[in-house]
Short mmCIF file of C-alpha atoms and ligand atoms in Angstrom, two decimals:
data_model
loop_
_atom_site.label_atom_id
_atom_site.label_comp_id
_atom_site.label_asym_id
_atom_site.label_seq_id
_atom_site.Cartn_x
_atom_site.Cartn_y
_atom_site.Cartn_z
CA MET A 1 18.22 -155.87 19.00
CA LYS A 2 18.68 -153.84 15.83
CA ASP A 3 15.86 -153.20 13.40
CA SER A 4 16.31 -153.48 9.64
CA PHE A 5 17.69 -149.92 9.55
CA GLY A 6 20.40 -150.78 12.07
CA ARG A 7 18.76 -148.84 14.90
CA ASP A 8 19.26 -150.34 18.33
CA ILE A 9 15.84 -150.73 19.96
CA THR A 10 16.39 -150.38 23.69
CA TYR A 11 13.38 -148.43 24.95
CA LEU A 12 9.80 -149.57 25.53
CA ARG A 13 6.97 -147.16 26.28
CA LEU A 14 4.06 -149.05 27.68
CA SER A 15 0.57 -147.59 28.06
CA LEU A 16 -1.05 -149.05 31.16
CA THR A 17 -4.53 -147.71 30.47
CA GLY A 18 -6.49 -145.49 28.11
CA ARG A 19 -8.38 -144.05 31.08
CA CYS A 20 -7.61 -140.69 32.59
CA ASN A 21 -9.02 -138.46 35.30
CA PHE A 22 -8.22 -135.37 33.15
CA ARG A 23 -9.52 -134.40 29.73
CA CYS A 24 -6.73 -132.23 28.35
CA LYS A 25 -8.02 -130.22 25.39
CA TYR A 26 -5.36 -131.49 22.97
CA CYS A 27 -5.55 -135.10 24.09
CA MET A 28 -9.06 -136.33 24.93
CA PRO A 29 -12.59 -135.22 24.09
CA GLU A 30 -14.51 -133.68 26.97
CA GLU A 31 -17.23 -136.35 26.94
CA GLY A 32 -17.98 -139.69 25.39
CA ILE A 33 -14.85 -141.68 26.19
CA GLU A 34 -15.50 -145.37 25.78
CA LYS A 35 -14.48 -147.21 28.95
CA LEU A 36 -12.60 -150.36 28.09
CA PRO A 37 -13.59 -153.32 30.21
CA ARG A 38 -10.73 -154.20 32.56
CA GLU A 39 -10.31 -157.63 30.95
CA GLU A 40 -9.39 -156.00 27.65
CA ILE A 41 -6.34 -154.28 29.04
CA LEU A 42 -3.11 -156.05 29.83
CA SER A 43 -2.99 -157.60 33.29
CA PHE A 44 0.10 -157.15 35.49
CA GLU A 45 1.12 -160.75 34.71
CA GLU A 46 0.84 -160.13 30.96
CA ILE A 47 2.83 -156.91 31.30
CA VAL A 48 5.58 -158.71 33.20
CA ASN A 49 5.81 -161.41 30.51
CA LEU A 50 5.87 -158.77 27.85
CA VAL A 51 8.68 -156.86 29.51
CA ARG A 52 10.58 -160.11 30.01
CA ALA A 53 10.28 -160.78 26.28
CA ALA A 54 11.35 -157.21 25.48
CA SER A 55 14.36 -157.54 27.74
CA GLU A 56 15.33 -160.80 25.95
CA LEU A 57 15.53 -158.67 22.80
CA GLY A 58 17.78 -156.06 24.39
CA ILE A 59 15.28 -153.53 25.70
CA ASN A 60 16.69 -152.13 28.93
CA LYS A 61 14.53 -149.05 29.58
CA VAL A 62 10.81 -149.09 30.25
CA ARG A 63 8.45 -146.16 30.71
CA PHE A 64 4.90 -146.55 31.96
CA THR A 65 2.47 -144.08 30.49
CA GLY A 66 -1.17 -143.89 29.45
CA GLY A 67 -3.87 -142.49 29.72
CA GLU A 68 -3.12 -141.84 33.33
CA PRO A 69 -1.02 -144.74 34.65
CA LEU A 70 -1.83 -143.85 38.26
CA THR A 71 -5.46 -144.80 37.64
CA ARG A 72 -4.24 -148.42 37.65
CA LYS A 73 -4.63 -150.01 41.06
CA ASP A 74 -1.41 -150.92 42.87
CA LEU A 75 1.07 -149.36 40.49
CA PRO A 76 3.88 -149.85 43.07
CA GLY A 77 3.14 -153.60 42.88
CA LEU A 78 3.66 -153.56 39.11
CA VAL A 79 6.79 -151.43 39.42
CA LYS A 80 8.24 -153.95 41.84
CA MET A 81 7.50 -156.85 39.48
CA VAL A 82 9.04 -155.11 36.48
CA ASP A 83 12.02 -153.78 38.42
CA ALA A 84 12.89 -157.37 39.31
CA ILE A 85 13.23 -158.37 35.64
CA GLU A 86 16.79 -159.01 34.65
CA GLY A 87 18.09 -156.60 32.04
CA ILE A 88 15.78 -153.70 32.90
CA ASP A 89 18.11 -150.91 34.01
CA GLU A 90 15.73 -147.98 34.06
CA LEU A 91 12.07 -147.74 34.93
CA SER A 92 10.23 -144.46 34.55
CA LEU A 93 6.73 -143.03 34.59
CA THR A 94 4.88 -140.29 32.73
CA THR A 95 1.95 -138.99 34.75
CA ASN A 96 -0.30 -135.99 35.15
CA GLY A 97 0.88 -136.04 38.77
CA SER A 98 -2.55 -135.53 40.30
CA SER A 99 -2.48 -138.74 42.36
CA LEU A 100 1.24 -138.89 42.84
CA SER A 101 1.53 -137.32 46.27
CA GLY A 102 0.14 -140.37 48.09
CA VAL A 103 2.17 -142.91 46.20
CA ALA A 104 5.51 -141.36 45.14
CA GLU A 105 7.43 -142.82 48.07
CA ASP A 106 5.97 -146.31 47.48
CA LEU A 107 6.83 -146.11 43.80
CA SER A 108 10.37 -145.09 44.61
CA GLN A 109 10.73 -147.89 47.16
CA ALA A 110 9.35 -150.34 44.60
CA GLY A 111 12.11 -149.41 42.14
CA LEU A 112 10.83 -146.53 40.03
CA ASP A 113 13.80 -144.43 38.96
CA ARG A 114 12.41 -141.27 37.44
CA VAL A 115 9.23 -139.44 36.59
CA ASN A 116 7.93 -136.99 34.00
CA ILE A 117 5.01 -134.88 35.19
CA SER A 118 2.83 -132.97 32.76
CA ILE A 119 1.95 -129.42 33.72
CA ASP A 120 0.76 -126.81 31.26
CA ALA A 121 0.08 -123.83 33.55
CA MET A 122 0.90 -122.28 36.90
CA ASP A 123 -2.35 -120.36 37.01
CA PRO A 124 -5.08 -122.58 38.52
CA GLU A 125 -7.75 -121.24 36.14
CA VAL A 126 -5.70 -121.75 33.01
CA PHE A 127 -4.73 -125.19 34.30
CA ALA A 128 -8.40 -126.07 34.83
CA GLU A 129 -9.32 -124.71 31.40
CA ILE A 130 -6.78 -126.99 29.67
CA THR A 131 -7.27 -130.14 31.72
CA ARG A 132 -11.03 -129.57 32.11
CA ARG A 133 -11.07 -131.67 35.28
CA GLY A 134 -7.71 -131.04 36.87
CA GLU A 135 -6.73 -129.18 39.99
CA LEU A 136 -3.33 -127.52 39.92
CA SER A 137 -2.74 -127.96 43.66
CA SER A 138 -2.85 -131.76 43.40
CA VAL A 139 -0.20 -131.72 40.67
CA LEU A 140 2.03 -129.36 42.65
CA ALA A 141 1.71 -131.71 45.62
CA GLY A 142 2.65 -134.60 43.32
CA ILE A 143 5.76 -132.76 42.14
CA GLU A 144 6.84 -132.07 45.72
CA ALA A 145 6.26 -135.71 46.69
CA ALA A 146 8.29 -136.93 43.70
CA LYS A 147 11.21 -134.75 44.80
CA ARG A 148 10.91 -135.90 48.40
CA ALA A 149 10.86 -139.53 47.25
CA LYS A 150 14.13 -138.87 45.40
CA LEU A 151 12.75 -139.81 42.01
CA ASP A 152 15.53 -138.40 39.90
CA PRO A 153 15.29 -136.60 37.61
CA VAL A 154 11.80 -135.15 37.90
CA LYS A 155 11.04 -133.59 34.52
CA LEU A 156 8.09 -131.40 33.66
CA ASN A 157 6.32 -131.76 30.29
CA THR A 158 4.47 -128.78 28.87
CA VAL A 159 2.38 -128.27 25.76
CA ILE A 160 1.75 -124.65 24.76
CA ILE A 161 -1.52 -123.93 22.99
CA LYS A 162 -1.83 -120.67 21.09
CA ASP A 163 -3.92 -118.07 22.94
CA VAL A 164 -4.54 -120.43 25.88
CA ASN A 165 -1.36 -120.82 27.91
CA GLU A 166 1.28 -118.68 26.17
CA SER A 167 1.25 -116.46 29.24
CA GLU A 168 2.25 -119.48 31.36
CA ILE A 169 5.69 -119.88 29.74
CA GLY A 170 7.32 -117.36 32.10
CA PRO A 171 5.75 -118.66 35.33
CA LEU A 172 6.57 -122.27 34.36
CA MET A 173 10.21 -121.31 33.66
CA GLU A 174 10.45 -119.60 37.05
CA PHE A 175 8.82 -122.48 38.91
CA ALA A 176 11.05 -125.11 37.27
CA ALA A 177 14.22 -123.13 37.93
CA ALA A 178 13.27 -122.45 41.56
CA GLU A 179 12.46 -126.12 42.12
CA ASP A 180 15.52 -127.29 40.19
CA LEU A 181 13.45 -129.30 37.73
CA VAL A 182 13.98 -129.84 34.01
CA LEU A 183 11.18 -128.20 32.01
CA ARG A 184 10.45 -129.55 28.53
CA PHE A 185 8.23 -127.93 25.95
CA ILE A 186 6.63 -130.47 23.63
CA GLU A 187 5.54 -129.74 20.10
CA LEU A 188 1.92 -130.72 19.58
CA MET A 189 1.57 -133.85 17.46
CA PRO A 190 -1.35 -134.22 15.03
CA MET A 191 -3.06 -136.99 16.95
CA GLY A 192 -6.17 -137.39 19.04
CA GLU A 193 -7.94 -134.10 19.72
CA ALA A 194 -5.01 -132.22 18.23
CA ALA A 195 -5.68 -133.88 14.86
CA LYS A 196 -9.16 -132.39 14.64
CA GLY A 197 -7.99 -128.91 13.76
CA ALA A 198 -9.53 -126.95 16.66
CA ILE A 199 -6.30 -126.66 18.64
CA GLU A 200 -3.35 -124.66 17.45
CA SER A 201 -0.11 -125.10 19.25
CA LEU A 202 2.48 -122.40 19.57
CA PRO A 203 5.54 -123.40 17.49
CA LEU A 204 8.53 -124.12 19.70
CA ASN A 205 10.67 -121.47 17.99
CA LYS A 206 8.10 -118.94 19.23
CA VAL A 207 8.21 -120.45 22.72
CA GLU A 208 11.99 -120.11 22.59
CA LYS A 209 11.70 -116.47 21.51
CA ILE A 210 9.38 -115.69 24.43
CA ILE A 211 11.79 -117.34 26.87
CA LYS A 212 14.71 -115.37 25.42
CA ARG A 213 13.02 -112.09 26.30
CA LYS A 214 13.95 -112.75 29.92
CA TRP A 215 16.36 -115.67 29.96
CA THR A 216 19.72 -116.34 28.37
CA LEU A 217 19.79 -119.73 26.72
CA GLU A 218 23.00 -121.65 26.23
CA GLU A 219 22.79 -124.93 24.34
CA ILE A 220 23.91 -128.00 26.27
CA SER A 221 25.84 -130.38 24.07
CA GLY A 222 26.38 -134.08 24.59
CA PRO A 223 23.92 -136.91 25.09
CA GLN A 224 20.39 -135.58 25.27
CA GLY A 225 18.51 -138.41 26.91
CA ASN A 226 16.37 -140.91 25.04
CA GLY A 227 14.68 -138.84 22.41
CA PRO A 228 14.26 -135.92 20.07
CA ALA A 229 14.99 -133.20 22.61
CA LYS A 230 17.28 -130.20 22.58
CA TYR A 231 18.40 -128.85 25.95
CA TYR A 232 19.60 -125.44 27.11
CA ARG A 233 20.92 -123.95 30.32
CA ALA A 234 18.61 -121.02 31.03
CA SER A 235 19.84 -118.22 33.24
CA ARG A 236 18.40 -115.03 34.55
CA ARG A 237 19.81 -112.82 37.32
CA ASN A 238 20.81 -115.29 40.07
CA THR A 239 18.63 -118.14 38.85
CA SER A 240 19.36 -120.86 36.38
CA GLY A 241 17.59 -123.95 35.13
CA LYS A 242 17.52 -126.52 32.39
CA VAL A 243 14.96 -126.28 29.62
CA GLY A 244 14.29 -128.70 26.76
CA PHE A 245 12.40 -128.55 23.50
CA ILE A 246 10.96 -131.71 22.01
CA PHE A 247 10.47 -131.57 18.26
CA PRO A 248 8.81 -134.71 16.97
CA LEU A 249 7.48 -132.81 13.97
CA SER A 250 9.88 -130.23 12.77
CA ARG A 251 13.11 -132.11 13.36
CA SER A 252 13.54 -135.59 12.04
CA PHE A 253 14.75 -137.86 14.80
CA CYS A 254 13.90 -141.09 13.02
CA ASP A 255 17.57 -141.95 12.30
CA ASP A 256 18.18 -142.39 16.01
CA CYS A 257 14.82 -143.82 17.04
CA ASN A 258 15.39 -146.40 19.76
CA ARG A 259 11.82 -147.11 20.87
CA ILE A 260 8.64 -149.05 20.42
CA ARG A 261 5.30 -148.47 22.08
CA ILE A 262 2.74 -150.92 23.34
CA THR A 263 -0.86 -149.92 23.98
CA SER A 264 -2.85 -150.93 27.02
CA ARG A 265 -4.58 -153.56 24.86
CA GLY A 266 -1.25 -155.17 23.96
CA LYS A 267 -0.86 -153.73 20.47
CA VAL A 268 2.61 -152.79 19.37
CA ARG A 269 3.01 -149.44 17.72
CA PRO A 270 6.52 -149.48 16.22
CA CYS A 271 6.32 -145.82 15.16
CA LEU A 272 4.12 -143.26 16.93
CA ALA A 273 3.73 -141.23 13.77
CA ARG A 274 2.42 -144.07 11.63
CA ASP A 275 -0.84 -145.94 11.74
CA GLU A 276 0.54 -149.49 11.82
CA GLU A 277 -0.31 -151.44 14.96
CA TYR A 278 0.33 -155.12 15.55
CA ASP A 279 -1.71 -157.13 17.98
CA LEU A 280 0.57 -159.30 20.10
CA GLY A 281 -2.47 -161.45 20.78
CA ILE A 282 -1.32 -162.35 24.26
CA ASN A 283 -3.21 -163.64 27.22
CA GLU A 284 -2.08 -164.90 30.60
CA ASN A 285 -1.15 -168.28 29.08
CA THR A 286 1.11 -166.90 26.36
CA SER A 287 4.69 -167.86 27.12
CA VAL A 288 7.57 -165.40 27.17
CA ASP A 289 9.14 -167.33 24.27
CA VAL A 290 6.09 -166.86 22.09
CA ILE A 291 5.90 -163.15 22.91
CA THR A 292 9.63 -162.81 22.18
CA THR A 293 9.19 -164.37 18.74
CA ARG A 294 6.25 -162.10 17.88
CA LEU A 295 7.99 -159.00 19.17
CA ARG A 296 11.22 -159.80 17.32
CA LYS A 297 9.37 -159.93 14.01
CA ILE A 298 7.64 -156.60 14.69
CA ILE A 299 10.90 -154.89 15.64
CA GLU A 300 12.59 -156.29 12.53
CA GLU A 301 9.86 -154.69 10.47
CA LYS A 302 9.79 -151.34 12.30
CA PRO A 303 9.21 -148.74 9.60
CA TYR A 304 11.83 -146.06 9.02
CA GLY A 305 9.91 -143.02 10.06
CA HIS A 306 7.23 -140.46 9.98
CA ARG A 307 5.38 -138.48 7.39
CA TRP A 308 4.04 -135.69 9.57
CA GLU A 309 6.04 -133.19 7.59
CA LYS A 310 3.48 -133.80 4.81
CA GLN A 311 0.74 -132.38 7.06
CA ASP A 312 -0.74 -135.80 7.72
CA THR A 313 -2.46 -136.79 10.89
CA THR A 314 -2.10 -140.15 12.56
CA ALA A 315 -4.74 -142.60 13.64
CA GLY A 316 -5.24 -143.44 17.29
CA GLU A 317 -5.53 -141.51 20.50
CA MET A 318 -2.45 -140.34 22.35
CA SER A 319 -4.15 -141.39 25.57
CA GLU A 320 -4.54 -144.94 24.25
CA ILE A 321 -1.12 -145.35 22.67
CA GLY A 322 0.77 -143.54 25.38
CA GLY A 323 2.46 -140.21 24.80
N1 SAM B 1 -1.51 -138.80 31.57
C1 SAM B 1 -0.10 -138.73 31.57
C2 SAM B 1 0.39 -137.33 31.37
O1 SAM B 1 -0.40 -136.46 31.01
O2 SAM B 1 1.58 -137.12 31.56
C3 SAM B 1 0.58 -139.66 30.60
C4 SAM B 1 -0.02 -139.76 29.23
S1 SAM B 1 -0.02 -138.28 28.26
C5 SAM B 1 -0.69 -138.87 26.74
C6 SAM B 1 1.72 -138.09 27.98
C7 SAM B 1 2.16 -136.77 27.40
O3 SAM B 1 1.64 -136.62 26.11
C8 SAM B 1 1.70 -135.56 28.20
O4 SAM B 1 2.84 -134.79 28.55
C9 SAM B 1 0.84 -134.78 27.23
O5 SAM B 1 0.99 -133.40 27.37
C10 SAM B 1 1.35 -135.27 25.90
N2 SAM B 1 0.40 -135.19 24.81
C11 SAM B 1 -0.88 -135.59 24.76
N3 SAM B 1 -1.41 -135.37 23.53
C12 SAM B 1 -0.42 -134.81 22.80
C13 SAM B 1 -0.31 -134.35 21.45
N4 SAM B 1 -1.30 -134.43 20.58
N5 SAM B 1 0.89 -133.85 21.06
C14 SAM B 1 1.93 -133.76 21.92
N6 SAM B 1 1.89 -134.18 23.18
C15 SAM B 1 0.73 -134.69 23.61
FE1 SF4 B 2 -4.93 -137.44 30.52
FE2 SF4 B 2 -2.36 -137.12 30.05
FE3 SF4 B 2 -4.13 -136.98 28.03
FE4 SF4 B 2 -4.08 -135.05 29.85
S1 SF4 B 2 -2.42 -135.59 28.43
S2 SF4 B 2 -5.92 -136.11 29.09
S3 SF4 B 2 -3.55 -136.10 31.67
S4 SF4 B 2 -3.67 -138.76 29.23
#
């Protein structure tokens, strides 16, 4: 359906959990994360009803995110249930990849189409410094398993923090090109740990400059996927790859925004960059019709856009809302 600004809302990003086995510097505090009791997060049945309602309203793409969605038990079971919903054409996952190797094939068999894997370094020590609890080898194994399982495309998401992983830009470019994977650099958003002022990201124009020291970038025109990304063909000697830059801050993409987000507690966040959240107030007895009515009203009232350009920060944790 269209919102009051005439934007067609076709894409739902659904956080399955606020929990995560990593503690990335820009996302979660090292200690002191409140563990939500399981009964406070949406059950599989509630998620299925929610996606049914969303599909009634014209949403045809769903992405599971988190927190770390693979910390939910039996994710392939949920994928299968959601894949069976009429009107859902594309089902994708954003994950840190650390538990993907054992389950990628099952997810693919269950109907998962594509996967984005976050990786901020190719050096195991830098990787461990950023994620605080992560092991690079498990993520690399996850990436390999995703390719083997024919999840397509496999995209890599990278955040560059000033003076922490700038030196990883080159190795990540080489890895992505060698593995034939799309690498996307994401501008840090002023949320969660990144809103507290201790982390400084490297602006994407500087990332681009560093890449251009060794790679030739040629802009790819045409449809650019679902969001505020700009893609280039990167070539160097006999290698080439595809690299993207995601600019939620410095480039306004609000005119074309096609998405809503739902947190693991069932709260709708119509705009990531604004504080408004609406509790759908659902439980396992809430009918699809009731959810559809509530969701329709929220989509109708989706605000136009963000105010990050005014140096504001936004309430909420990225790990709770779903990045
Ligand atoms: N745990 C999964 C993962 O890391 O891919 C899914 C959730 S995570 C919140 C999704 C994406 O958001 C990751 O690629 C992460 O790098 C990114 N992210 C987290 N905090 C961010 C922030 N403040 N600004 C920009 N991206 C952020
Ligand atoms: Fe966990 Fe993803 Fe946040 Fe890292 S970015 S702490 S992996 S939710």
